């Protein structure tokens, strides 16, 4: 059973049903039924035309549901409009599905769930497991999302920036349950890049690849975080880095800079350094300047302050940090690091402990707690 094939066909099959006049929510349910039937039938009786088989079964399931709904005014018209059997049209509606699933009327969590379901082909159970919520909760979230976008015209122009934000949200969830969400986000972004020629789509794909290439070195055997400077660079995936750099260079050559390209450029500079000490921090600061200009994001300015501390010395970094709101996420952790670099270990230890209490997840909290303990132990010697 080729699960990857099923998932790759999901958006195009859904697109066919919607173009035939099916309501999006009902069409998505019918496609899911067809996928379940494929899992049951294909191992012993594989079809010659996988997409055509899925379209035929999904359309029949949709018509069955339409016939059983007495309130559906267009029921008979849809039955009469059933197309003759034959090759499935080659129209690819994948891009429109991306836009629909990332519609501005949806909350970020709903857009993510609907994208994984309708475009990614994941089951509700898999999505719920990945996000550590009950399956019933995720089913309700997806159902509400489908109802929200059901009235949106399928050919309505979409917003690529919203789609990219949704994909980046998926990527940043990492890995949970039996679904690797980072790998799934890369797959979906590759699919989008093959459908939609846009430098920011390429920039996001490059950024994901460059970050994902360091994944094996990012945690120790006990699950603790390993900071970038301490990672074993021999464990980085050099082929993935090379692919990310190649994609990024092609995007930058188009001279339409966007935030994902700028972030990918920073990641590429980290990946290019043979050792942490050889990192080109001056150029990284320059890219952060570009990124701050593009986004005016205070978190970007926070990261820039740390980079300034590496390029021009910790006191320059602390001065840049002092200009920012100290309630920003990870502001205290950045201050702790820069104070340690400046030799002020007492202040650094206190700030690491304070940052641990504010940490957004257990892994970061444990890492910051260990940093505080390390400095306190060092001072007692």
Coordinates of C-alpha atoms in Angstrom, one line a residue:
X1 CA 0.0 0.0 0.0
X2 CA 1.6 3.2 -1.2
X3 CA 0.5 5.7 1.5
X4 CA 2.7 8.4 0.0
X5 CA 0.9 8.1 -3.4
X6 CA -2.5 8.4 -1.7
X7 CA -1.5 11.5 0.1
X8 CA 0.0 13.1 -3.0
X9 CA -3.2 12.5 -4.9
X10 CA -5.5 13.9 -2.2
X11 CA -5.5 17.6 -3.3
X12 CA -5.9 16.9 -7.0
X13 CA -8.8 14.5 -6.4
X14 CA -10.5 17.0 -4.0
X15 CA -10.0 19.7 -6.7
X16 CA -11.8 17.6 -9.3
X17 CA -14.8 17.1 -7.0
X18 CA -15.0 20.8 -6.2
X19 CA -14.8 21.8 -9.9
X20 CA -17.6 19.4 -10.6
X21 CA -19.8 21.4 -8.3
X22 CA -19.4 19.7 -4.9
X23 CA -19.5 21.7 -1.8
X24 CA -15.9 21.8 -0.3
X25 CA -16.9 20.2 3.1
X26 CA -18.9 17.4 1.5
X27 CA -16.2 16.9 -1.2
X28 CA -13.5 16.6 1.5
X29 CA -15.6 14.0 3.4
X30 CA -16.1 12.0 0.2
X31 CA -12.4 12.0 -0.6
X32 CA -11.6 10.8 2.9
X33 CA -14.0 7.9 2.4
X34 CA -12.4 7.1 -1.0
X35 CA -8.9 7.0 0.7
X36 CA -10.3 4.6 3.3
X37 CA -11.7 2.4 0.6
X38 CA -8.4 2.5 -1.3
X39 CA -6.5 1.3 1.8
X40 CA -9.0 -1.7 1.9
X41 CA -9.1 -2.6 -1.8
X42 CA -5.7 -1.7 -3.4
X43 CA -3.4 -4.2 -1.7
X44 CA -5.2 -7.1 -3.4
X45 CA -6.7 -5.2 -6.5
X46 CA -4.5 -2.2 -7.4
X47 CA -6.0 0.1 -10.1
X48 CA -4.4 0.9 -13.3
X49 CA -5.3 4.6 -12.9
X50 CA -5.0 5.5 -9.2
X51 CA -6.2 9.1 -9.5
X52 CA -9.1 8.1 -11.8
X53 CA -10.1 5.3 -9.3
X54 CA -10.1 7.8 -6.4
X55 CA -12.1 10.4 -8.3
X56 CA -14.7 7.8 -9.3
X57 CA -15.1 6.4 -5.8
X58 CA -15.1 9.8 -4.2
X59 CA -17.7 11.2 -6.6
X60 CA -20.0 8.2 -6.0
X61 CA -19.7 8.7 -2.2
X62 CA -20.5 12.4 -2.7
X63 CA -23.6 11.6 -4.8
X64 CA -24.7 9.0 -2.3
X65 CA -24.5 11.6 0.4
X66 CA -26.3 14.2 -1.8
X67 CA -29.1 11.7 -2.6
X68 CA -29.7 11.0 1.1
X69 CA -30.0 14.7 1.9
X70 CA -33.6 15.7 1.1
X71 CA -32.8 19.3 1.8
X72 CA -30.1 19.6 -0.8
X73 CA -31.9 21.5 -3.6
X74 CA -29.4 20.7 -6.3
X75 CA -29.4 17.0 -5.6
X76 CA -31.0 15.8 -8.9
X77 CA -28.9 18.2 -11.0
X78 CA -25.7 16.9 -9.5
X79 CA -26.8 13.3 -10.2
X80 CA -27.7 14.1 -13.8
X81 CA -24.3 15.9 -14.1
X82 CA -22.3 12.8 -13.3
X83 CA -19.6 12.7 -16.0
X84 CA -19.0 9.7 -18.1
X85 CA -16.2 7.4 -17.2
X86 CA -12.8 8.0 -18.8
X87 CA -9.5 9.7 -18.2
X88 CA -9.5 12.2 -15.4
X89 CA -8.9 15.8 -16.5
X90 CA -5.3 16.9 -16.0
X91 CA -6.2 20.2 -14.3
X92 CA -4.2 20.6 -11.1
X93 CA -6.1 22.5 -8.4
X94 CA -3.5 22.0 -5.7
X95 CA -2.6 25.7 -5.5
X96 CA -6.2 26.7 -5.1
X97 CA -6.6 24.2 -2.2
X98 CA -3.6 25.7 -0.5
X99 CA -5.2 29.2 -0.7
X100 CA -8.6 27.8 0.4
X101 CA -7.1 26.0 3.4
X102 CA -5.2 29.1 4.5
X103 CA -8.1 31.5 4.0
X104 CA -7.9 34.7 6.1
X105 CA -11.2 33.9 7.8
X106 CA -9.7 30.8 9.5
X107 CA -7.7 30.9 12.7
X108 CA -4.1 29.8 12.4
X109 CA -4.8 26.5 14.2
X110 CA -7.8 25.8 12.0
X111 CA -5.8 26.6 8.8
X112 CA -3.0 24.3 9.9
X113 CA -5.4 21.4 10.6
X114 CA -7.4 21.9 7.3
X115 CA -4.2 22.1 5.3
X116 CA -2.9 18.8 6.8
X117 CA -6.2 17.1 6.2
X118 CA -7.2 18.4 2.7
X119 CA -3.8 19.0 1.1
X120 CA -1.6 16.7 3.2
X121 CA -4.0 13.8 3.2
X122 CA -3.5 13.0 6.9
X123 CA -6.3 11.5 8.9
X124 CA -8.0 13.3 11.7
X125 CA -6.5 10.8 14.1
X126 CA -2.9 11.5 12.9
X127 CA -3.4 15.3 13.1
X128 CA -4.8 15.0 16.6
X129 CA -2.0 12.8 17.7
X130 CA 0.6 15.2 16.2
X131 CA -0.9 18.2 18.1
X132 CA -1.5 16.2 21.3
X133 CA -5.3 16.9 21.4
X134 CA -8.2 14.5 21.6
X135 CA -9.4 13.2 18.2
X136 CA -12.9 14.6 18.9
X137 CA -11.5 18.1 19.5
X138 CA -9.5 18.0 16.2
X139 CA -12.5 16.6 14.3
X140 CA -14.6 19.6 15.5
X141 CA -11.8 22.0 14.6
X142 CA -11.6 20.6 11.0
X143 CA -15.4 20.5 10.7
X144 CA -15.7 24.2 11.7
X145 CA -12.9 25.1 9.3
X146 CA -14.6 23.3 6.4
X147 CA -17.9 25.0 7.1
X148 CA -16.1 28.4 7.2
X149 CA -14.6 28.1 3.7
X150 CA -17.5 26.2 2.1
X151 CA -18.9 29.5 0.7
X152 CA -15.6 30.6 -0.8
X153 CA -15.3 30.4 -4.6
X154 CA -12.7 27.9 -5.6
X155 CA -11.2 30.1 -8.2
X156 CA -10.9 33.2 -5.9
X157 CA -7.3 34.5 -5.8
X158 CA -5.5 33.6 -2.7
X159 CA -2.8 35.1 -0.6
X160 CA 0.6 33.3 -0.8
X161 CA 1.9 35.0 2.3
X162 CA -0.9 33.4 4.4
X163 CA -0.2 30.0 2.9
X164 CA 3.5 30.3 3.7
X165 CA 2.7 31.3 7.3
X166 CA 0.6 28.2 7.7
X167 CA 3.3 26.0 6.3
X168 CA 5.9 27.5 8.6
X169 CA 3.6 26.9 11.6
X170 CA 3.4 23.3 10.6
X171 CA 7.2 23.1 10.2
X172 CA 7.9 24.6 13.6
X173 CA 5.7 22.0 15.4
X174 CA 8.5 19.5 14.6
X175 CA 7.8 15.9 15.5
X176 CA 5.0 14.3 17.6
X177 CA 3.1 11.0 17.4
X178 CA 3.7 9.0 14.3
X179 CA 3.8 12.1 12.0
X180 CA 6.9 14.1 11.4
X181 CA 5.4 17.5 10.9
X182 CA 8.6 19.2 9.9
X183 CA 9.1 16.6 7.1
X184 CA 5.4 17.0 6.2
X185 CA 5.8 20.7 5.9
X186 CA 8.8 20.3 3.6
X187 CA 6.8 17.9 1.4
X188 CA 3.9 20.3 1.2
X189 CA 6.2 23.3 0.5
X190 CA 8.0 21.3 -2.2
X191 CA 4.6 20.6 -3.7
X192 CA 3.6 24.3 -3.6
X193 CA 7.0 25.3 -5.1
X194 CA 6.3 22.9 -8.0
X195 CA 2.9 24.5 -8.6
X196 CA 3.6 28.1 -7.9
X197 CA 6.7 29.9 -9.1
X198 CA 7.4 32.5 -6.4
X199 CA 10.8 33.5 -4.8
X200 CA 9.3 33.5 -1.3
X201 CA 8.0 29.9 -1.7
X202 CA 11.5 28.9 -2.7
X203 CA 12.9 31.0 0.2
X204 CA 10.7 29.1 2.7
X205 CA 11.6 25.7 1.2
X206 CA 15.3 26.7 1.5
X207 CA 14.8 27.8 5.1
X208 CA 13.1 24.6 6.0
X209 CA 15.8 22.5 4.4
X210 CA 18.6 24.4 6.1
X211 CA 17.1 24.1 9.5
X212 CA 16.0 20.5 9.0
X213 CA 19.6 19.6 8.0
X214 CA 20.8 20.3 11.6
X215 CA 18.0 18.3 13.2
X216 CA 20.1 15.2 14.1
X217 CA 22.6 17.4 16.0
X218 CA 20.0 19.6 17.8
X219 CA 19.4 17.2 20.7
X220 CA 21.6 15.1 22.9
X221 CA 20.9 11.3 23.4
X222 CA 19.0 12.2 26.6
X223 CA 16.7 14.6 24.7
X224 CA 18.3 17.8 26.0
X225 CA 18.8 20.8 23.7
X226 CA 22.3 21.3 22.1
X227 CA 22.9 25.0 21.2
X228 CA 24.0 25.8 17.7
X229 CA 27.6 26.6 18.8
X230 CA 28.0 23.2 20.5
X231 CA 26.4 21.0 17.8
X232 CA 28.5 18.3 16.1
X233 CA 28.6 19.7 12.6
X234 CA 29.6 16.3 11.3
X235 CA 26.0 15.2 11.9
X236 CA 24.5 17.9 9.8
X237 CA 23.0 16.7 6.5
X238 CA 25.3 18.2 3.9
X239 CA 23.2 17.1 0.9
X240 CA 20.2 18.9 2.4
X241 CA 22.3 21.9 3.1
X242 CA 23.5 22.0 -0.5
X243 CA 20.0 21.7 -1.8
X244 CA 18.8 24.5 0.4
X245 CA 21.7 26.8 -0.6
X246 CA 21.0 26.1 -4.3
X247 CA 17.3 26.9 -4.0
X248 CA 18.1 30.0 -2.0
X249 CA 20.7 31.3 -4.5
X250 CA 18.2 30.9 -7.4
X251 CA 15.5 32.8 -5.4
X252 CA 17.9 35.6 -4.5
X253 CA 19.0 36.0 -8.1
X254 CA 15.5 37.1 -9.0
X255 CA 16.0 40.2 -6.9
X256 CA 12.6 40.1 -5.1
X257 CA 13.8 39.7 -1.5
X258 CA 11.3 38.6 1.1
X259 CA 11.4 37.6 4.7
X260 CA 11.8 33.9 4.2
X261 CA 14.7 34.4 1.8
X262 CA 16.4 36.7 4.4
X263 CA 15.9 34.1 7.1
X264 CA 17.2 31.4 4.8
X265 CA 20.3 33.5 4.0
X266 CA 21.1 33.7 7.8
X267 CA 20.6 29.9 8.1
X268 CA 22.9 29.4 5.1
X269 CA 25.7 31.4 6.7
X270 CA 25.4 29.3 9.9
X271 CA 25.5 26.1 7.7
X272 CA 28.5 27.4 5.7
X273 CA 30.7 27.9 8.8
X274 CA 33.1 24.9 9.4
X275 CA 33.1 25.8 13.1
X276 CA 31.1 28.1 15.3
X277 CA 34.1 30.4 15.7
X278 CA 34.3 30.8 11.9
X279 CA 30.7 32.1 11.6
X280 CA 30.4 35.3 9.5
X281 CA 28.5 37.3 12.2
X282 CA 29.1 40.6 10.4
X283 CA 27.2 39.4 7.4
X284 CA 24.5 37.8 9.6
X285 CA 23.9 41.2 11.2
X286 CA 23.5 42.7 7.8
X287 CA 20.9 40.1 6.9
X288 CA 19.1 40.8 10.2
X289 CA 19.0 44.4 9.2
X290 CA 17.3 43.4 5.9
X291 CA 14.9 41.2 7.8
X292 CA 14.0 43.9 10.3
X293 CA 13.4 46.3 7.4
X294 CA 11.1 43.8 5.7
X295 CA 9.1 42.7 8.8
X296 CA 9.6 45.4 11.6
X297 CA 9.4 42.4 13.9
X298 CA 10.7 42.9 17.5
X299 CA 11.7 39.2 17.7
X300 CA 13.9 39.8 14.7
X301 CA 15.5 42.7 16.5
X302 CA 16.1 40.5 19.5
X303 CA 17.9 38.0 17.4
X304 CA 19.9 40.8 15.7
X305 CA 21.0 42.0 19.2
X306 CA 22.5 38.6 19.9
X307 CA 24.2 38.6 16.5
X308 CA 25.6 42.1 17.2
X309 CA 27.0 40.7 20.5
X310 CA 28.9 38.1 18.4
X311 CA 30.1 40.5 15.7
X312 CA 30.9 43.6 17.8
X313 CA 31.3 42.2 21.3
X314 CA 28.8 41.4 24.1
X315 CA 28.5 45.0 25.3
X316 CA 27.4 46.2 21.9
X317 CA 24.8 43.3 22.0
X318 CA 23.6 44.3 25.4
X319 CA 23.2 47.9 24.2
X320 CA 21.1 46.8 21.3
X321 CA 19.1 44.5 23.6
X322 CA 18.4 47.4 26.0
X323 CA 16.5 49.3 23.3
X324 CA 14.0 46.5 23.1
X325 CA 10.9 45.6 25.2
X326 CA 12.2 43.3 28.0
X327 CA 8.9 41.3 27.9
X328 CA 9.7 39.9 24.5
X329 CA 9.9 36.1 24.4
X330 CA 13.5 34.9 25.2
X331 CA 14.7 38.5 26.0
X332 CA 15.9 37.3 29.4
X333 CA 17.7 34.3 27.9
X334 CA 19.4 36.5 25.4
X335 CA 20.5 38.9 28.1
X336 CA 21.8 36.0 30.2
X337 CA 23.9 34.8 27.3
X338 CA 25.4 38.2 26.5
X339 CA 26.2 38.9 30.2
X340 CA 28.0 35.5 30.3
X341 CA 30.0 36.5 27.2
X342 CA 30.9 39.7 29.0
X343 CA 32.2 37.9 32.0
X344 CA 29.4 38.9 34.4
X345 CA 28.7 35.3 35.6
X346 CA 26.6 36.3 38.7
X347 CA 24.1 38.3 36.6
X348 CA 24.1 35.7 33.9
X349 CA 23.3 32.9 36.3
X350 CA 20.4 34.8 37.8
X351 CA 19.0 35.7 34.4
X352 CA 19.3 32.1 33.1
X353 CA 17.3 31.0 36.1
X354 CA 14.7 33.7 35.5
X355 CA 14.5 32.8 31.8
X356 CA 14.0 29.1 32.7
X357 CA 10.7 30.1 34.5
X358 CA 9.6 31.9 31.4
X359 CA 10.5 29.2 29.0
X360 CA 7.8 28.2 26.5
X361 CA 8.5 24.5 26.6
X362 CA 10.1 21.9 28.9
X363 CA 13.3 21.4 26.7
X364 CA 14.2 25.1 26.8
X365 CA 13.4 25.2 30.6
X366 CA 15.7 22.3 31.3
X367 CA 18.5 23.8 29.1
X368 CA 18.3 27.2 30.8
X369 CA 18.2 25.6 34.2
X370 CA 21.4 23.7 33.4
X371 CA 23.0 26.9 32.2
X372 CA 22.3 28.6 35.5
X373 CA 23.5 25.6 37.5
X374 CA 26.7 25.4 35.4
X375 CA 27.6 29.1 36.2
X376 CA 26.7 28.8 39.9
X377 CA 28.9 25.7 40.2
X378 CA 31.7 27.5 38.4
X379 CA 31.5 30.4 40.8
X380 CA 31.7 28.2 43.9
X381 CA 34.9 26.7 42.8

